[in-house]
Amino acid sequence: MCGIVGYVGNKDVLSVLLVGLERLSYRGYDSAGIATLAQGELFVRKEVGKLRTLGAALEGKPVRGELGLGHTRWATHGAPSQENSHPHTDCSGRIAMVHNGIIENYHELRQQLMREGHIFKSDTDTEVMVHLLERYLTPELNFLDALRRTLKDVRGSYAVAIISEMLPGSIFVARQGSPLVVGLGADENFVASDVAAMVGHTRDIVYMEDGEMAAITKQAVVFYNVAGEELIKQPQVVEWDTTQIDKGDYDYYMAKEIFEQPTVARSVLSRKLGPGGLINLGDLGHFSKADLSKVTRIIIQACGTSWHAGLVAKYWFEKYTRTYTEVDISSEFRYRSAILDPSTLVMAITQSGETADTLAGIREAKSKFLPVLSICNVEKSSIARESDGVIFTEAGPEIGVASTKAYTSQLLAIYLLTLYLAQVKWTLSPEEVQTKINDLKTIPGKMEIVLAQNDQVKRIAQRFAHSRDYIYIGRGFDYPTALEGALKMKEISYIHATGYPAGELKHGPIALIDEEMPVVCIATKGYWYEKMLSNIQEVKARKGMIIALGTEGDDNLARLADEVIWIPPVAEDLAPLLTALPLQLLAYHTAIKLGCDVDQPRNLAKSVTVE
Ligand code: M6R
């Protein structure tokens, strides 16, 4: 994973790099480092831990710089340590490099370089690249040629940025498989893993493609292809709004993003719904209504929370469009030789649009000549750009590592797609579609009602915060919510939590239940409700502590539960859009009570850009 940033210009280099790194810390935060050049001299500083450690170290002992690079790391090769932090330098200490990606053949290259006398200081795969560059920087080869030779030797993925004392006015960059964007300014230029690092500085962005390199100076950016030929690349104007990447009045991005959900839902619905049952999903690219009407099977591939959104989609697609739907975890899909025939619609669901396994899943489908339709939050992301059609979820930037508003906006997009498919396949009548749209329009207001129970959820979270485990159960539409609630709990509070379809409980997991086990029972009113009540009885009979999540006014449920959280009455198929919210709050308040960093939980990164 990792995030890289580079800047050359007249602004305070250090502060541009540190702000950029802050915005990229969703990509990893095991360590952070910078390298600058001032009057031809290279300075490198790096610290293990979150960016604030580096910030504090630099405050005590600042460095000068006319240009520089920054890196925030999610450790792959080599533990988080000072030596393994980026930037890495060559033997002479005159070249510094930052890297996002994985060099697969690093071991053999390292052995070879060591035999040639190169001294390695870290366990990373990255360091071989900087030594290779050093090897090729001979009087006969210029910097770019040496970089091309280096890139020819390595196998794997990279976005790299390099500065050196030999060419003190330039940043050299290259991309293969990891994202890299260049920002153009007046007498200044930027490079980063993501546009977020440049927000506030420029809107003119060039997206680099695999196999491309660039030489960036204060006055110009020159792009090259693998053959070293110059390329003309047009910048795109990117819209951004700085309030979207501020915490506002909240202590954590996660809290802000949880409470943004009604606003996001309102805005998505107002943009995607028109009069008379009109559903506007945006530009579906390759996918015409005629194509979609012929789809007989859907395969969804996604990871984590996005996979849970896919599980909800299965219930909706099968029930309302009568289309057989499979939901795969991308890391399985990409390797399992799935049967893909021309009537199969392959879908990807992703917040970031950069998840390595999901991207590989798309490439796998495309290699079999199947177009891919994606549900994605980030425009211009790799997945958005490689898909044949994209429905954007329009949730705005999500910065907290735990996915919250991205999830409910994925559900909204999928529900609208369900209705759209039902229209083109005539599996629902226009009246049925209209009724569902009317129900959907009540969701933002109902989300507000759910969030108004924040204090109640906080109290429950504090009561159970010292539990060792949590179990979440649900049936039907409530089952994926159980998985999602458990994922939220474990990723930010480090309490072990597992979600099950409630009917599975007695096939094993019920053995875990005793008087110390909180069991979150999602039991909204609908088709599965009675059966769910029986499952809750079974938990109660084994003295489990029942935290029920049900439909307001349900006295039976209230009587059974130790604690209860309500959602307002809602069409049963729309319950996942409401039930997710209190479970996000439950995890959030638990993590806060336990003193965890909810926005940057240990070992995680927002965007999983390595396999
Ligand atoms: O960006 P993506 O939606 O592709 O990311 C997928 C997962 O990495 C992500 O949902 C992850 O599980 C979240 N941290 C869950 O909160």
XYZ file of C-alpha atoms and ligand atoms in Angstrom:
627
model
C 0.000 0.000 0.000
C 1.797 3.198 1.119
C 1.363 6.745 -0.088
C 3.897 8.896 -1.862
C 4.037 12.633 -2.458
C 6.521 14.952 -4.132
C 6.740 18.707 -4.521
C 8.943 21.181 -6.336
C 8.152 24.884 -6.105
C 8.413 28.037 -4.039
C 6.148 27.054 -1.136
C 7.464 25.689 2.143
C 8.411 22.208 0.920
C 8.192 20.584 4.324
C 4.687 21.769 5.023
C 3.418 20.775 1.539
C 4.869 17.297 2.079
C 3.509 16.895 5.609
C -0.004 18.034 4.693
C 0.122 15.748 1.651
C 1.198 12.828 3.819
C -1.577 13.540 6.304
C -4.083 13.242 3.463
C -2.458 10.038 2.276
C -2.191 8.400 5.673
C -5.299 6.358 4.849
C -2.873 4.342 2.682
C -0.825 3.208 5.670
C 0.696 4.659 8.813
C 3.376 2.271 10.047
C 6.040 4.921 9.463
C 6.559 8.194 7.633
C 9.551 9.851 6.041
C 10.708 12.687 3.845
C 13.700 13.534 1.686
C 14.546 17.063 0.551
C 17.212 18.708 -1.551
C 18.602 22.113 -0.601
C 21.493 23.669 -2.520
C 22.284 20.304 -3.974
C 22.428 18.505 -0.632
C 20.127 15.586 0.249
C 18.413 15.409 3.655
C 16.457 12.326 4.766
C 14.323 12.034 7.907
C 12.054 9.154 8.878
C 10.255 7.938 11.958
C 8.375 4.771 12.915
C 4.709 5.253 13.832
C 2.115 7.735 12.738
C 2.884 10.954 10.921
C 2.713 13.029 14.100
C 5.950 11.376 15.287
C 7.754 12.561 12.173
C 6.067 15.973 12.493
C 7.324 16.342 16.072
C 10.843 15.229 15.114
C 10.966 17.762 12.280
C 9.697 20.538 14.509
C 12.579 19.920 16.863
C 15.081 19.695 14.026
C 13.708 21.054 10.730
C 15.301 20.422 7.339
C 15.656 22.810 4.427
C 14.356 22.006 0.974
C 13.773 23.399 -2.496
C 12.012 20.196 -3.482
C 11.228 16.942 -1.748
C 9.493 13.599 -1.405
C 7.347 12.114 1.334
C 6.190 8.603 2.133
C 3.692 7.005 4.485
C 4.177 3.248 4.865
C 2.082 0.151 5.292
C 4.690 -2.509 5.928
C 4.911 -5.407 3.472
C 8.585 -6.464 3.295
C 10.253 -5.828 6.614
C 8.743 -4.860 9.959
C 7.863 -1.252 10.716
C 11.262 0.113 11.761
C 13.494 3.104 11.205
C 15.649 1.200 8.678
C 12.672 -0.098 6.719
C 10.973 3.302 6.524
C 11.144 5.208 3.257
C 12.829 7.134 1.664
C 15.584 4.651 0.877
C 18.999 5.747 -0.306
C 21.767 4.206 -2.416
C 25.254 3.402 -1.105
C 26.531 6.898 -1.826
C 23.600 8.476 0.013
C 23.049 10.804 -2.955
C 19.836 9.264 -4.327
C 16.570 8.967 -2.361
C 13.544 6.948 -3.443
C 9.995 6.416 -2.205
C 7.909 3.510 -3.470
C 4.358 2.181 -3.337
C 3.952 -1.396 -4.554
C 5.796 -4.702 -4.363
C 8.948 -5.793 -6.177
C 8.455 -9.528 -6.583
C 11.974 -10.462 -7.699
C 13.683 -8.355 -5.044
C 15.380 -11.311 -3.396
C 17.443 -12.399 -6.414
C 18.222 -8.771 -7.315
C 19.369 -8.098 -3.774
C 21.707 -11.120 -3.792
C 23.185 -10.032 -7.090
C 23.665 -6.414 -5.973
C 25.238 -7.534 -2.712
C 27.692 -9.673 -4.659
C 28.574 -6.523 -6.608
C 29.344 -4.768 -3.332
C 26.156 -2.800 -2.638
C 25.468 -2.372 1.061
C 21.818 -2.803 2.068
C 20.436 -1.005 5.092
C 16.880 -2.381 5.164
C 14.842 -5.544 4.610
C 12.594 -3.880 2.062
C 11.967 -4.802 -1.540
C 12.217 -1.104 -2.444
C 15.866 -0.757 -1.592
C 16.932 -2.931 -4.542
C 15.548 -0.304 -6.902
C 17.637 2.509 -5.541
C 20.775 0.360 -5.702
C 19.946 -0.700 -9.255
C 19.608 2.945 -10.194
C 22.969 3.635 -8.617
C 24.447 0.754 -10.621
C 23.144 2.141 -13.908
C 24.010 5.793 -13.296
C 27.227 5.741 -15.290
C 28.662 8.638 -17.310
C 27.271 6.933 -20.451
C 23.665 6.793 -19.272
C 21.578 9.807 -18.320
C 19.225 9.666 -15.326
C 16.138 8.706 -17.303
C 17.934 5.956 -19.192
C 19.310 4.600 -15.930
C 15.790 4.623 -14.498
C 14.468 2.791 -17.560
C 17.167 0.114 -17.155
C 16.248 -0.195 -13.481
C 12.559 -0.609 -14.221
C 13.346 -3.239 -16.858
C 15.051 -5.377 -14.202
C 12.224 -5.369 -11.677
C 9.057 -7.446 -11.669
C 6.002 -6.349 -9.706
C 4.163 -3.131 -9.079
C 5.432 0.311 -8.349
C 4.802 3.990 -8.167
C 8.222 5.470 -7.466
C 9.551 8.974 -6.981
C 13.248 9.757 -6.875
C 15.430 12.780 -6.156
C 19.184 12.970 -6.329
C 22.075 15.288 -5.691
C 23.177 14.715 -9.308
C 20.057 16.459 -10.695
C 18.987 18.701 -7.828
C 16.079 20.474 -9.585
C 14.131 17.376 -10.649
C 11.847 14.692 -9.310
C 11.713 11.536 -11.430
C 8.683 9.292 -11.236
C 7.432 6.058 -12.798
C 4.285 3.981 -12.577
C 3.488 0.299 -13.052
C 0.444 -1.081 -11.283
C 0.256 1.471 -8.442
C -1.540 4.795 -8.778
C 0.349 8.001 -9.526
C -0.970 11.451 -10.370
C 0.861 14.623 -11.315
C -0.505 18.038 -10.335
C 0.409 21.039 -12.455
C 0.853 24.503 -10.976
C 2.413 27.864 -11.860
C 6.113 27.602 -11.054
C 5.420 24.517 -8.998
C 4.467 20.904 -9.653
C 3.303 17.978 -7.562
C 3.187 14.219 -7.698
C 1.307 11.847 -5.397
C -0.495 8.543 -5.054
C -3.785 10.392 -4.911
C -5.177 13.806 -5.768
C -6.084 14.296 -2.080
C -2.444 15.155 -1.369
C -2.662 18.176 -3.676
C -6.050 19.518 -2.704
C -5.786 23.242 -2.078
C -2.801 23.582 -4.445
C -3.986 22.668 -7.934
C -6.957 21.295 -9.838
C -5.001 20.430 -13.022
C -4.206 16.768 -12.777
C -2.519 14.316 -15.119
C -3.214 10.641 -14.419
C -0.171 8.541 -15.201
C -0.668 5.151 -16.818
C 1.289 1.942 -16.402
C 4.633 2.037 -18.184
C 4.944 5.814 -18.002
C 7.689 7.938 -16.460
C 8.024 11.677 -15.904
C 10.668 14.256 -15.089
C 9.200 16.997 -12.913
C 10.831 20.385 -12.380
C 9.459 23.672 -11.066
C 8.735 24.893 -14.578
C 7.692 21.761 -16.446
C 6.645 18.141 -16.406
C 7.818 15.931 -19.262
C 6.195 12.506 -19.661
C 7.803 9.486 -21.310
C 6.752 5.996 -22.353
C 8.765 2.834 -21.638
C 10.777 3.368 -24.799
C 11.849 6.777 -23.500
C 9.791 8.669 -26.102
C 8.157 11.897 -25.004
C 4.373 11.774 -24.491
C 1.817 14.543 -24.702
C -0.669 14.118 -21.860
C -3.622 16.392 -21.260
C -4.461 17.490 -17.715
C -7.967 17.002 -16.367
C -9.631 19.515 -14.114
C -10.584 17.939 -10.790
C -13.266 19.412 -8.559
C -12.620 19.345 -4.838
C -13.954 20.978 -1.764
C -11.691 21.322 1.272
C -14.582 21.027 3.768
C -14.984 17.428 2.606
C -11.558 16.527 3.900
C -11.813 18.379 7.233
C -13.069 16.789 10.437
C -15.377 19.744 11.062
C -16.619 19.704 14.667
C -15.969 16.003 15.129
C -13.066 14.382 16.958
C -12.719 11.669 14.336
C -13.433 11.342 10.637
C -15.392 8.189 11.387
C -17.896 10.102 13.540
C -18.242 12.792 10.906
C -18.767 10.199 8.207
C -21.369 8.283 10.232
C -23.388 11.442 10.803
C -23.048 12.523 7.155
C -25.081 9.548 5.967
C -28.525 11.216 5.854
C -27.069 14.127 3.852
C -25.256 11.808 1.465
C -28.395 9.700 0.976
C -30.526 12.786 0.333
C -28.107 14.137 -2.209
C -27.654 10.778 -3.983
C -31.409 10.271 -4.269
C -32.029 13.777 -5.512
C -29.397 13.307 -8.208
C -30.257 9.785 -9.273
C -34.054 9.914 -9.188
C -36.144 11.815 -11.675
C -39.893 12.179 -12.164
C -42.133 9.238 -13.166
C -39.884 6.414 -11.955
C -36.863 7.723 -13.844
C -33.630 6.264 -12.475
C -30.501 8.028 -13.592
C -27.450 5.920 -12.830
C -25.078 8.170 -14.773
C -23.099 7.073 -17.766
C -23.246 3.276 -17.799
C -20.759 3.243 -20.660
C -20.839 -0.075 -22.421
C -24.079 -1.233 -20.760
C -27.168 -0.429 -22.803
C -30.675 -1.285 -21.587
C -30.789 -4.019 -24.240
C -27.556 -5.567 -22.907
C -28.758 -5.466 -19.332
C -32.109 -7.024 -20.206
C -30.233 -10.108 -21.496
C -28.229 -10.693 -18.313
C -29.152 -14.026 -16.728
C -26.414 -14.255 -14.110
C -24.500 -11.723 -12.059
C -21.149 -12.280 -10.342
C -20.214 -9.624 -7.834
C -16.641 -9.469 -6.574
C -15.484 -7.187 -3.790
C -13.605 -7.116 -0.470
C -14.494 -6.312 3.144
C -17.418 -3.975 3.626
C -17.931 -3.746 -0.121
C -18.367 -7.528 -0.175
C -21.077 -7.141 2.463
C -22.807 -4.641 0.189
C -22.576 -7.346 -2.486
C -24.310 -9.833 -0.174
C -27.216 -7.424 0.257
C -27.253 -7.008 -3.536
C -27.752 -10.762 -3.934
C -30.988 -10.589 -1.922
C -32.219 -7.614 -3.931
C -31.157 -8.798 -7.406
C -32.570 -12.298 -6.977
C -35.856 -11.205 -5.431
C -36.676 -8.276 -7.700
C -34.880 -8.993 -10.974
C -34.999 -12.808 -10.815
C -31.318 -12.905 -11.794
C -29.114 -15.611 -10.308
C -26.412 -13.793 -8.334
C -23.116 -14.977 -6.885
C -20.999 -12.884 -4.542
C -17.277 -13.589 -4.437
C -14.481 -12.223 -2.343
C -12.132 -10.745 -4.935
C -9.030 -12.561 -3.710
C -10.887 -15.841 -4.364
C -12.602 -14.779 -7.567
C -9.400 -13.759 -9.295
C -7.863 -17.233 -8.930
C -10.793 -19.633 -8.970
C -11.507 -20.049 -12.704
C -15.086 -18.849 -12.335
C -17.408 -19.821 -15.165
C -17.953 -16.636 -17.114
C -20.219 -16.774 -20.140
C -21.521 -13.893 -22.252
C -24.805 -13.676 -20.353
C -22.937 -13.130 -17.063
C -22.666 -9.591 -15.757
C -19.468 -9.169 -13.729
C -19.694 -6.440 -11.125
C -17.101 -4.941 -8.795
C -17.968 -2.971 -5.681
C -15.310 -0.725 -4.194
C -15.093 2.484 -2.247
C -11.539 3.394 -3.167
C -11.422 1.976 -6.664
C -7.839 0.915 -5.880
C -8.237 -2.411 -4.043
C -5.636 -4.671 -5.654
C -7.656 -7.891 -5.576
C -10.806 -6.234 -6.905
C -8.797 -4.606 -9.676
C -7.270 -7.985 -10.518
C -10.784 -9.488 -10.562
C -11.811 -6.912 -13.144
C -8.780 -7.709 -15.258
C -9.561 -11.423 -14.989
C -13.106 -10.853 -16.304
C -11.883 -8.580 -19.066
C -9.295 -11.135 -20.117
C -12.290 -13.410 -20.830
C -13.853 -10.595 -22.899
C -16.534 -9.819 -20.341
C -17.296 -6.179 -19.662
C -17.380 -5.089 -16.027
C -19.832 -2.806 -14.284
C -18.485 -1.213 -11.110
C -19.989 0.535 -8.138
C -17.280 2.928 -7.032
C -16.868 6.032 -4.901
C -13.706 7.525 -6.348
C -13.822 9.032 -9.798
C -10.718 8.499 -11.915
C -9.580 5.677 -9.635
C -7.955 2.675 -11.322
C -11.127 0.564 -11.086
C -13.342 3.393 -12.326
C -11.038 3.896 -15.274
C -10.714 0.210 -16.155
C -14.407 -0.663 -15.840
C -16.721 -0.636 -18.846
C -19.456 1.108 -16.884
C -19.446 2.756 -13.452
C -22.153 3.807 -11.051
C -20.572 6.386 -8.762
C -21.755 6.282 -5.182
C -21.136 10.010 -4.630
C -20.428 9.678 -0.902
C -17.575 12.215 -1.004
C -14.143 11.393 0.415
C -14.197 8.757 3.142
C -11.105 9.111 5.309
C -11.759 6.973 8.400
C -10.393 3.491 7.761
C -13.701 1.908 8.753
C -16.147 2.190 5.911
C -19.422 3.860 6.941
C -21.024 6.323 4.545
C -19.354 4.505 1.655
C -21.281 1.358 2.625
C -24.726 2.924 2.770
C -24.066 4.839 -0.438
C -23.089 1.551 -2.100
C -26.367 0.066 -0.887
C -28.284 3.012 -2.321
C -26.572 2.679 -5.690
C -27.202 -1.082 -5.724
C -30.859 -0.666 -4.789
C -31.313 1.848 -7.611
C -29.568 -0.548 -9.989
C -31.931 -3.295 -8.801
C -34.945 -1.168 -9.691
C -33.372 -0.164 -13.006
C -32.747 -3.830 -13.895
C -36.289 -4.682 -12.809
C -37.529 -2.001 -15.207
C -35.473 -3.205 -18.172
C -36.286 -6.861 -17.479
C -39.923 -6.157 -16.613
C -39.697 -8.167 -13.407
C -41.485 -5.434 -11.429
C -44.432 -3.399 -12.675
C -44.060 0.407 -12.970
C -46.381 0.719 -9.931
C -44.204 -1.601 -7.858
C -41.078 0.336 -8.828
C -42.775 3.611 -7.922
C -43.810 2.275 -4.499
C -40.224 1.234 -3.847
C -38.905 4.623 -4.935
C -41.359 6.325 -2.583
C -40.152 4.113 0.274
C -36.552 4.815 -0.620
C -37.127 8.553 -0.408
C -38.021 8.181 3.281
C -34.581 6.719 4.090
C -32.598 9.954 4.750
C -35.169 11.123 7.328
C -35.228 7.687 8.949
C -31.431 7.654 9.121
C -31.660 10.857 11.142
C -34.080 9.201 13.552
C -31.698 6.268 13.973
C -28.705 8.528 14.602
C -30.670 10.459 17.248
C -30.197 7.364 19.452
C -26.470 8.038 19.625
C -26.464 8.484 23.413
C -28.342 5.239 23.956
C -25.923 3.338 21.696
C -22.982 4.975 23.459
C -24.279 3.779 26.834
C -24.676 0.227 25.517
C -21.208 0.329 23.970
C -19.692 1.413 27.275
C -21.569 -1.307 29.167
C -20.105 -4.064 26.983
C -16.776 -2.476 26.046
C -14.774 -4.919 28.140
C -16.237 -8.027 26.505
C -13.731 -10.411 25.008
C -15.952 -11.394 22.072
C -19.116 -10.305 20.319
C -21.500 -12.326 18.160
C -23.802 -10.721 15.587
C -26.728 -12.606 14.077
C -29.405 -11.851 11.509
C -31.476 -13.517 8.796
C -32.298 -12.530 5.235
C -31.729 -8.823 4.641
C -30.361 -8.568 8.192
C -27.699 -11.244 7.702
C -25.133 -9.136 5.743
C -25.701 -6.407 8.338
C -24.591 -8.875 11.026
C -21.351 -9.483 9.129
C -20.830 -5.769 8.613
C -21.535 -4.926 12.267
C -18.998 -7.530 13.394
C -16.361 -6.259 10.948
C -16.800 -2.707 12.243
C -16.406 -3.888 15.827
C -13.245 -5.931 15.286
C -11.421 -3.540 13.000
C -11.595 -0.489 15.240
C -11.971 -1.861 18.800
C -9.858 -5.054 18.391
C -12.602 -7.041 20.144
C -13.085 -10.354 18.435
C -16.498 -10.280 16.731
C -18.132 -12.651 14.270
C -21.336 -12.423 12.294
C -23.503 -15.435 11.460
C -26.760 -16.121 9.680
C -28.914 -16.706 12.777
C -30.050 -20.118 11.500
C -26.438 -21.315 11.575
C -26.028 -20.645 15.269
C -27.041 -24.090 16.375
C -24.651 -25.709 13.910
C -21.687 -24.765 16.073
C -21.331 -21.155 17.183
C -23.989 -21.498 19.905
C -21.339 -23.355 21.921
C -19.636 -19.997 22.441
C -22.582 -18.448 24.217
C -22.522 -17.904 27.969
C -23.550 -15.106 30.315
C -20.526 -13.023 29.270
C -21.213 -13.053 25.541
C -22.991 -10.032 24.048
C -25.037 -11.172 21.055
C -26.234 -8.447 18.705
C -29.517 -9.753 17.289
C -30.767 -7.899 14.242
C -34.474 -8.669 14.079
C -36.307 -6.151 11.931
C -39.967 -6.758 11.059
C -40.446 -8.778 7.874
C -40.456 -12.227 6.340
C -37.740 -13.664 8.599
C -38.862 -12.013 11.836
C -40.615 -14.952 13.585
C -37.709 -17.283 12.907
C -35.303 -14.689 14.200
C -37.289 -14.423 17.447
C -36.837 -18.180 17.923
C -33.083 -17.789 17.465
C -33.048 -15.031 20.062
C -34.899 -17.339 22.460
C -32.167 -19.904 21.914
C -29.518 -17.346 22.832
C -31.482 -16.276 25.882
C -31.855 -19.885 27.028
C -28.032 -20.077 27.077
C -27.829 -16.838 29.105
C -26.293 -14.763 26.288
C -26.577 -10.980 26.698
C -28.988 -9.803 24.013
C -28.485 -6.445 22.312
C -31.475 -6.329 19.987
C -31.780 -4.143 16.919
C -35.402 -4.123 15.842
C -38.354 -2.175 14.546
C -39.773 0.501 16.823
C -42.830 -0.621 18.773
C -41.826 -4.284 18.884
C -42.699 -5.171 22.495
C -41.909 -8.861 22.071
C -38.360 -8.047 21.145
C -38.028 -5.487 23.926
C -39.103 -8.133 26.470
C -36.466 -10.595 25.286
C -33.572 -8.161 25.062
C -31.128 -6.867 27.654
C -30.659 -3.756 25.554
C -32.556 -2.563 22.529
C -31.908 -0.137 19.683
C -34.720 0.812 17.307
C -35.047 1.622 13.656
C -38.274 3.289 12.509
C -40.771 1.077 10.603
C -39.486 0.651 7.047
C -40.069 -1.632 4.041
C -38.198 -4.799 5.021
C -35.864 -4.780 2.036
C -34.632 -1.289 2.964
C -33.722 -2.206 6.547
C -29.982 -2.659 5.709
C -29.816 1.072 4.945
C -30.830 1.810 8.539
C -29.524 -1.082 10.650
C -25.912 -0.463 9.579
C -25.885 2.916 11.351
C -26.342 1.935 15.020
C -23.818 -0.870 14.529
C -21.299 1.670 13.255
C -21.992 3.762 16.364
C -21.713 0.708 18.619
C -18.250 -0.059 17.253
C -17.229 3.597 17.344
C -18.173 4.186 20.987
C -16.637 0.876 22.043
C -13.349 1.806 20.381
C -13.378 5.282 21.933
C -14.083 3.797 25.371
C -11.106 1.459 24.901
C -8.862 4.332 23.833
C -8.340 3.098 20.266
C -7.491 5.323 17.327
C -10.707 4.772 15.380
C -9.577 6.538 12.228
C -6.290 4.698 11.968
C -6.669 1.276 13.585
C -3.570 -0.855 13.980
C -2.311 -2.932 11.056
C -4.874 -1.532 8.623
C -4.902 0.871 5.723
C -7.888 2.420 4.050
C -6.931 1.347 0.603
C -5.507 -2.149 0.157
C -3.402 -1.698 -2.944
C -1.322 -4.848 -2.538
C -2.477 -8.416 -2.907
O -12.055 0.414 -1.221
P -12.760 -0.911 -1.148
O -14.224 -0.779 -0.935
O -12.439 -1.792 -2.318
O -12.162 -1.591 0.138
C -12.531 -2.876 0.518
C -12.135 -3.171 1.933
O -10.750 -3.054 2.092
C -12.829 -2.237 2.927
O -14.208 -2.280 2.788
C -12.455 -2.626 4.373
O -12.986 -3.876 4.677
C -12.942 -1.562 5.359
N -11.874 -1.205 6.227
C -14.084 -2.000 6.203
O -14.507 -1.009 7.069
